[in-house]
mmCIF file of C-alpha atoms in Angstrom:
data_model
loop_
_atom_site.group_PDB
_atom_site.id
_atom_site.type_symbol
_atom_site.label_atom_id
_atom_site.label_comp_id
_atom_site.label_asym_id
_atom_site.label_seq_id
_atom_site.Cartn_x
_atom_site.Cartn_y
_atom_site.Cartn_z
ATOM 1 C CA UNK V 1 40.321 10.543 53.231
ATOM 2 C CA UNK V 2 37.125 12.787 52.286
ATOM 3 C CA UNK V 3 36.509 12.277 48.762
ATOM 4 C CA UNK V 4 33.677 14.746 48.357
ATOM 5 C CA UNK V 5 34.154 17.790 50.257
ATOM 6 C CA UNK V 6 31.608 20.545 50.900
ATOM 7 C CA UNK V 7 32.908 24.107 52.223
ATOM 8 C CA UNK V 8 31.637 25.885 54.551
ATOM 9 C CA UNK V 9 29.329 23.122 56.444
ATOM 10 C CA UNK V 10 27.069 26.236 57.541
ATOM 11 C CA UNK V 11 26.937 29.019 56.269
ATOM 12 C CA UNK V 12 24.876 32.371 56.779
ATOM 13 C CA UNK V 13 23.698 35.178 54.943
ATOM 14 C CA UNK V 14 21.742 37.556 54.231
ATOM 15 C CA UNK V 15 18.186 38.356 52.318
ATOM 16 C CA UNK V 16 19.331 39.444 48.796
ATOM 17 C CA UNK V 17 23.442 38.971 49.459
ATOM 18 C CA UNK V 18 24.917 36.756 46.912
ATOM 19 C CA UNK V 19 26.560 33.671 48.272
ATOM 20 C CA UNK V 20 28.625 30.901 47.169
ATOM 21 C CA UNK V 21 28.719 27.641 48.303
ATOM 22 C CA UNK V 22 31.826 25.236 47.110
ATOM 23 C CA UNK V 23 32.679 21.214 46.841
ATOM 24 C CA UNK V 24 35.511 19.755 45.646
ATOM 25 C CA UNK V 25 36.242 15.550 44.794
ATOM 26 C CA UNK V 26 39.210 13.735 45.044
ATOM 27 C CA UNK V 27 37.654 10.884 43.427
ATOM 28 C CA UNK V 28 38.412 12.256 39.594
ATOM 29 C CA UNK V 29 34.258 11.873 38.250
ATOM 30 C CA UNK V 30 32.820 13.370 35.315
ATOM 31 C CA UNK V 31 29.497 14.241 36.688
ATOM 32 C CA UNK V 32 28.746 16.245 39.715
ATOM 33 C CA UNK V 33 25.201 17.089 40.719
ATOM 34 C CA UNK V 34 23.941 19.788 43.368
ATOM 35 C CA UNK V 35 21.199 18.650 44.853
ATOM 36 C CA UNK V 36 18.873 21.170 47.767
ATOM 37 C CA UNK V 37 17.050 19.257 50.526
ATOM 38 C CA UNK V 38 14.939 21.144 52.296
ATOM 39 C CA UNK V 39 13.673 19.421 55.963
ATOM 40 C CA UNK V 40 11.881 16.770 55.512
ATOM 41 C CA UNK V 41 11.559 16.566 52.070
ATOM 42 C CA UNK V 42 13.385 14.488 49.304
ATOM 43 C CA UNK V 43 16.521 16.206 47.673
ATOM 44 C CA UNK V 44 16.068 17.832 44.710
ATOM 45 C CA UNK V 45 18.050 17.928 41.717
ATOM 46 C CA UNK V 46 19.498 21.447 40.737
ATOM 47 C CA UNK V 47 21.936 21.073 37.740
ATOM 48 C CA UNK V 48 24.788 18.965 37.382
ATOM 49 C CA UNK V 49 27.939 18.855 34.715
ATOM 50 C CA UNK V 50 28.925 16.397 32.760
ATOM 51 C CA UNK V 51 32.647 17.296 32.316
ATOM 52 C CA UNK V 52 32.117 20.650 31.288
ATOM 53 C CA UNK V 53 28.801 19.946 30.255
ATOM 54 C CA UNK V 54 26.062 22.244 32.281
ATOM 55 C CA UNK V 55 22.540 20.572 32.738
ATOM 56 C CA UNK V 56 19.977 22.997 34.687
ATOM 57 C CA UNK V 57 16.793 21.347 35.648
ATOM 58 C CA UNK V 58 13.643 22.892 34.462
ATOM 59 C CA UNK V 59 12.153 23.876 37.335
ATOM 60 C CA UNK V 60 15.354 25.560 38.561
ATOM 61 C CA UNK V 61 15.274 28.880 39.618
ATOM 62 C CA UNK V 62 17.412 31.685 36.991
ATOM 63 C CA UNK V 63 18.848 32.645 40.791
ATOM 64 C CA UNK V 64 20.980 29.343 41.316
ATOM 65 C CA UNK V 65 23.972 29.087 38.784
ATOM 66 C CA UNK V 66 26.864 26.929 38.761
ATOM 67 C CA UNK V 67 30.327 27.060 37.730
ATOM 68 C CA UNK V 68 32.716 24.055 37.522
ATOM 69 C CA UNK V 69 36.251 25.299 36.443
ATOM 70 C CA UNK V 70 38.260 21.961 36.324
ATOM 71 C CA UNK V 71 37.331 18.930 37.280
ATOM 72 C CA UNK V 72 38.218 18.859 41.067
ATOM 73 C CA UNK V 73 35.675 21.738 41.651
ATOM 74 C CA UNK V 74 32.626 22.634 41.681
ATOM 75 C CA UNK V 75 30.718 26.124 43.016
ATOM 76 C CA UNK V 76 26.370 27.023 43.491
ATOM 77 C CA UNK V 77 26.305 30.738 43.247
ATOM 78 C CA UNK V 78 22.685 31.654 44.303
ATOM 79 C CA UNK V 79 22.341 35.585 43.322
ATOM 80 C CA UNK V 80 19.785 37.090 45.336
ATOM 81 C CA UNK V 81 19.007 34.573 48.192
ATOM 82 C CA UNK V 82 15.153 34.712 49.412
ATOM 83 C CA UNK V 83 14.367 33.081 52.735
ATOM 84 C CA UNK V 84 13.029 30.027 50.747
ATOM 85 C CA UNK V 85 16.472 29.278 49.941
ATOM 86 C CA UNK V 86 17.298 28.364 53.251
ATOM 87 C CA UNK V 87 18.208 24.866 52.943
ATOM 88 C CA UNK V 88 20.970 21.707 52.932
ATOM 89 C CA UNK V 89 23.028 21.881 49.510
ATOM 90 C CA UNK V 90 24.066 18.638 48.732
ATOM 91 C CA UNK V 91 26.715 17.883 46.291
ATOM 92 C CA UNK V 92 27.584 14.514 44.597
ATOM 93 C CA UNK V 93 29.827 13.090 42.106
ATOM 94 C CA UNK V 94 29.267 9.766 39.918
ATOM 95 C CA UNK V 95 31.789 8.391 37.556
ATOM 96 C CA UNK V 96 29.346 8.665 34.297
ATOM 97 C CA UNK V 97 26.095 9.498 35.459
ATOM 98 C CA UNK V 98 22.807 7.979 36.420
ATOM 99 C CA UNK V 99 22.065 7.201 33.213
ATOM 100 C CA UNK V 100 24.613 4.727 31.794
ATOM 101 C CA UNK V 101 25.611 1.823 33.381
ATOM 102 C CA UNK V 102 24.137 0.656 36.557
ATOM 103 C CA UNK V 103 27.323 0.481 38.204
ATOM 104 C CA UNK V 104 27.781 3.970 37.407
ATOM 105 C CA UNK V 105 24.602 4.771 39.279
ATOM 106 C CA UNK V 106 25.460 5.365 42.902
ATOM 107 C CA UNK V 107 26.427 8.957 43.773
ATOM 108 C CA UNK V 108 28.922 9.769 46.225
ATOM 109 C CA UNK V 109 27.902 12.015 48.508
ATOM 110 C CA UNK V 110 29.700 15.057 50.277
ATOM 111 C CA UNK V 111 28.777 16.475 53.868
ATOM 112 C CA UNK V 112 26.383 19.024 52.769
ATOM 113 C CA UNK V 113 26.364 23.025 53.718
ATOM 114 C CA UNK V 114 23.842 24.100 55.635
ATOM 115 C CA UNK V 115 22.444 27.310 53.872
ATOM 116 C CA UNK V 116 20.601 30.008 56.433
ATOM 117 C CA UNK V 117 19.028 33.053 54.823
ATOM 118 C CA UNK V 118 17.908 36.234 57.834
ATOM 119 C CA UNK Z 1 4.056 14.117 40.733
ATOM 120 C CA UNK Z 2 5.893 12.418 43.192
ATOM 121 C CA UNK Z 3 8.065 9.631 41.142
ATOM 122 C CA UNK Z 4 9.289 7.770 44.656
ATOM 123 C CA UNK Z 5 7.462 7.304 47.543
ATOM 124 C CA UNK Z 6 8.398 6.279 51.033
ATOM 125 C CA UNK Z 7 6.488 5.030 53.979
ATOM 126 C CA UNK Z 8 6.037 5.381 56.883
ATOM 127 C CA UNK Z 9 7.654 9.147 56.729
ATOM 128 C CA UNK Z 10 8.450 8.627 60.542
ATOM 129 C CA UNK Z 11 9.249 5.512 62.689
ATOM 130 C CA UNK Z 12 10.138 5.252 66.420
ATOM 131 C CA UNK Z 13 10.998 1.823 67.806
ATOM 132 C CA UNK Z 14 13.048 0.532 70.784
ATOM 133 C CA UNK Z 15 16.673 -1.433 70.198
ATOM 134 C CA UNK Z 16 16.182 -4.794 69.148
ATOM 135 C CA UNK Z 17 13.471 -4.156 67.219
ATOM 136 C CA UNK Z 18 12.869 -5.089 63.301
ATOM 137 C CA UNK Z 19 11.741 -2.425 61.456
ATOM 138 C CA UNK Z 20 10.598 -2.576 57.536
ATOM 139 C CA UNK Z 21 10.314 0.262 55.444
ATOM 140 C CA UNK Z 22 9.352 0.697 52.016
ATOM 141 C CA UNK Z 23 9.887 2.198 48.625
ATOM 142 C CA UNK Z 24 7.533 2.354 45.575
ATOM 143 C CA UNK Z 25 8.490 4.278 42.272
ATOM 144 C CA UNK Z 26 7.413 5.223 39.042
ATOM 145 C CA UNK Z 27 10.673 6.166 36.906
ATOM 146 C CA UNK Z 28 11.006 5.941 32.981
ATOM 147 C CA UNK Z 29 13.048 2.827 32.396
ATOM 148 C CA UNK Z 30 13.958 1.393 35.338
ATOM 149 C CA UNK Z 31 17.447 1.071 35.733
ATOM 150 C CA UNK Z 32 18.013 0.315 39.755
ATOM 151 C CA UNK Z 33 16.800 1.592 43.089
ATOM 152 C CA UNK Z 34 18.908 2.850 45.408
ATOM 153 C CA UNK Z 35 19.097 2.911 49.523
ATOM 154 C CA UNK Z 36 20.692 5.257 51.185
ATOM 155 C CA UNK Z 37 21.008 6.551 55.460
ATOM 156 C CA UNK Z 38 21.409 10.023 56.027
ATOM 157 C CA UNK Z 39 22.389 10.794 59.570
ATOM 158 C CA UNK Z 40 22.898 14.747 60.087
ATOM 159 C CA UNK Z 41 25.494 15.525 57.146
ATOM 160 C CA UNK Z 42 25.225 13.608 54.080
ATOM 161 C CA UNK Z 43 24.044 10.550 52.651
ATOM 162 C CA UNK Z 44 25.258 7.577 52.740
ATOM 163 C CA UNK Z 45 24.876 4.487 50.209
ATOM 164 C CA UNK Z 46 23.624 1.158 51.170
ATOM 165 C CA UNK Z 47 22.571 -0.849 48.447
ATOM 166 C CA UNK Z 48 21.980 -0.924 45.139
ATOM 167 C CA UNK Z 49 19.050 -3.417 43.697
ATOM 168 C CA UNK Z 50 18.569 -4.227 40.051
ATOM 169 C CA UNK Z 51 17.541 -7.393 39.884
ATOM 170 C CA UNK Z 52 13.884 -8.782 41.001
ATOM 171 C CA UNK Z 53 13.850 -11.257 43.781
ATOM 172 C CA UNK Z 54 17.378 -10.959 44.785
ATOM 173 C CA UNK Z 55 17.927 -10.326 48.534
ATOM 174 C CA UNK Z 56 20.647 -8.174 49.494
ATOM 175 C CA UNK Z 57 22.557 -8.217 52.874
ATOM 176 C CA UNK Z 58 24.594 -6.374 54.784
ATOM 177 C CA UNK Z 59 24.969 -7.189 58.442
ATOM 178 C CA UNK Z 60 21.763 -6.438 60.148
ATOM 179 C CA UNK Z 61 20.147 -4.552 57.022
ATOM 180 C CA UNK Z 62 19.147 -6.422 53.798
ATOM 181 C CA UNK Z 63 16.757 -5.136 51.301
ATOM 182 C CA UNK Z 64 14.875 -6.667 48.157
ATOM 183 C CA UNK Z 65 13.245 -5.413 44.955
ATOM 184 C CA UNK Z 66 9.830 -6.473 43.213
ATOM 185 C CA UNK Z 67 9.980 -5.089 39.886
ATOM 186 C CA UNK Z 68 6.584 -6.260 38.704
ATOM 187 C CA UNK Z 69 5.348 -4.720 41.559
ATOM 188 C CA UNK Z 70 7.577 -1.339 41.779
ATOM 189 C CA UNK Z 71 8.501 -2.214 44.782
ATOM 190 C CA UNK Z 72 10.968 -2.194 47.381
ATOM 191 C CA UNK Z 73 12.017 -2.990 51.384
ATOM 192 C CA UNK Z 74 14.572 -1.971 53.921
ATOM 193 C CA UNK Z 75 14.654 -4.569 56.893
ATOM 194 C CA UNK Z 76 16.981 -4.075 59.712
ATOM 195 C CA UNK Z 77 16.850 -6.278 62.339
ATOM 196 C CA UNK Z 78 17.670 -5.713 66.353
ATOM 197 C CA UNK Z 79 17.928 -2.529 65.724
ATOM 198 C CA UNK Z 80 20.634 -0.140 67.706
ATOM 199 C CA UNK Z 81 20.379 3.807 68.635
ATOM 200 C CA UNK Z 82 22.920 4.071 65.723
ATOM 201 C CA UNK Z 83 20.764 3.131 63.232
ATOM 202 C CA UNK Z 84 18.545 6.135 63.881
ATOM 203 C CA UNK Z 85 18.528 8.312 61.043
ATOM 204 C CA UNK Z 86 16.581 8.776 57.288
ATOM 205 C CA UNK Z 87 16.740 6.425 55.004
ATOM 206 C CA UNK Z 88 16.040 7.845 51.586
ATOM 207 C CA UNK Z 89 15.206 5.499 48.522
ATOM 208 C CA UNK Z 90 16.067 6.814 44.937
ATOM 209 C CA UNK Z 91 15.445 5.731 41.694
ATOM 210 C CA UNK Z 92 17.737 6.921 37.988
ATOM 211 C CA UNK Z 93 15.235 7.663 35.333
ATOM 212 C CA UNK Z 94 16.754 7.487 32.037
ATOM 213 C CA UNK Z 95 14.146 9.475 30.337
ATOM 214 C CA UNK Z 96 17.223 11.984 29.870
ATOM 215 C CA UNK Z 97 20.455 11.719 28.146
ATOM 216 C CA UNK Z 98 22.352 11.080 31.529
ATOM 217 C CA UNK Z 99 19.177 10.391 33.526
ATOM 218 C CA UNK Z 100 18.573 11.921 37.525
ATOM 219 C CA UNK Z 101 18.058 10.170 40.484
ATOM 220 C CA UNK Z 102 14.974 11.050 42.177
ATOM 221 C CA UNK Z 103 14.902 10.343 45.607
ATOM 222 C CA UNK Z 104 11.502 9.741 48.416
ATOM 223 C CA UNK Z 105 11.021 11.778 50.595
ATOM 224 C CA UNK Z 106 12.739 9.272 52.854
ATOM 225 C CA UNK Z 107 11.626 7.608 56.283
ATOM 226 C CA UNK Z 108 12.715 8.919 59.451
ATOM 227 C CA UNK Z 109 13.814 6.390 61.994
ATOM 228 C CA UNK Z 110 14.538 6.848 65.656
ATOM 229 C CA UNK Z 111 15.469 3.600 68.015
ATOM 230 C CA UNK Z 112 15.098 4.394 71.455
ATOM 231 C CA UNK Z 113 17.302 2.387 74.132
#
C-alpha cells in the first residue's frame, strides 16, 4: 500500500562515485520534490517537477540533477559525491503543488534513503 | 534567513505528560502551516491550519494558528513512548509560481516511561 516509495533505504558510496538514488508514486501527482535533510536540521528543498517541468533551487549545487521520465518516477543523480553530501534524501509528491490551492498543499512523503559518502 | 522556526529544538518528558511546542514563520503570502512527525524514515502529516483561531484535533494532539501573530502550537497531551519523535512545522510560500514549503528545523521529542 506504499504510495511513495524510496529505493535503496541506505545506500553507500564512495568520495567522487556517481550515485543514484530513485522514488517512485503510486498516487498519480504532478509535482514531486527532493528534498536533503541533513541531522538535525530542517529539510531542504532541492528541485522538484512539475509534470515534466524541472525547477532547481538556487542554491542547489550543479552536482545534484534530476531526471523524471514518466510520471511514476523520479531519480537524484548526484555526480561527484563529497562527504557533505552525506545525508537523508527525501522525496515527496503533491497533487499541484504548494502553491495553488491549500488543499493541494500537503506533501506525501516517501521513506527516505539514507545517503553515506567514505 | 531562517523563514520557520521551532522551539524548543529538543524536549524530554515522561508518559503522561503535556508537552507544547511551537512554530513561528515568516513566508511570502501565507497560505497554511503545516505539522508533521518524523519518526526514523519519513515524515508524516498531521495537520494542516489555515484559518486563525481554529483548533484542530486529533486524538491526543491538537494544534492552533495565530496569524496576526505568525504563530503556531503542537499540544499533545498524556503523552506515550510512541509519540517520541520530530515534529517539523512547514510553511508554502507562494512567492514562486508553484511556491516551496519550508520547513523548521523541527523539535525533537523523547517521552520516557
Amino acid at each position: 500500500d506504499a504510495m511513495v516509495i524510496q529505493n535503496p533505504r541506505y545506500q553507500v558510496t564512495q568520495f567522487g562515485k556517481p550515485v543514484t538514488l530513485s522514488c517512485s508514486q503510486t498516487l498519480n501527482h504532478n509535482v514531486m520534490y527532493w528534498y536533503q535533510q541533513k541531522s538535525s536540521q530542517a529539510p531542504k528543498l532541492l528541485f522538484h517537477y512539475y509534470d515534466k517541468d524541472f525547477n532547481n533551487e538556487a542554491d542547489t549545487p550543479d552536482n545534484f540533477q534530476s531526471r523524471r521520465p514518466n510520471t511514476s518516477f523520479c531519480f537524484l543523480d548526484i555526480r561527484s559525491p563529497g562527504l557533505g553530501d552525506a545525508a537523508m534524501y527525501l522525496c515527496a509528491t503533491s497533487r499541484f503543488g504548494t502553491g495553488l490551492a491549500a488543499t493541494n498543499e500537503k506533501l506525501f512523503f516517501g521513506s527516505g534513503t539514507q545517503l553515506s559518502v567514505l | 534567513e531562517d523563514k520557520v522556526v521551532q522551539s524548543p529544538l529538543s524536549l524530554v518528558v515522561h508518559e503522561g505528560d503535556t508537552v507544547t511546542l511551537n512554530c513561528s514563520y515568516e513566508v511570502t503570502n501565507f497560505r497554511s502551516l503545516l505539522w508533521y512527525k518524523q519518526e526514523k524514515k519519513a515524515p508524516t502529516f498531521l495537520f494542516m491550519l489555515t484559518s486563525s483561531g481554529i483548533e484542530k484535533k486529533s486524538g491526543r494532539l491538537s494544534s492552533i494558528l495565530d496569524k496576526k501573530e505568525l504563530f503556531s502550537i503542537l499540544n499533545i497531551t498524556a503523552t506515550q513512548t510512541g509519540d517520541s519523535a520530530v515534529y517539523l512545522c512547514a510553511g508554502p510560500d507562494r512567492g514562486s509560481t508553484l511556491g516551496r514549503l519550508y520547513f523548521g528545523r523541527g523539535t525533537q521529542l523523547t517521552v520516557w516511561p
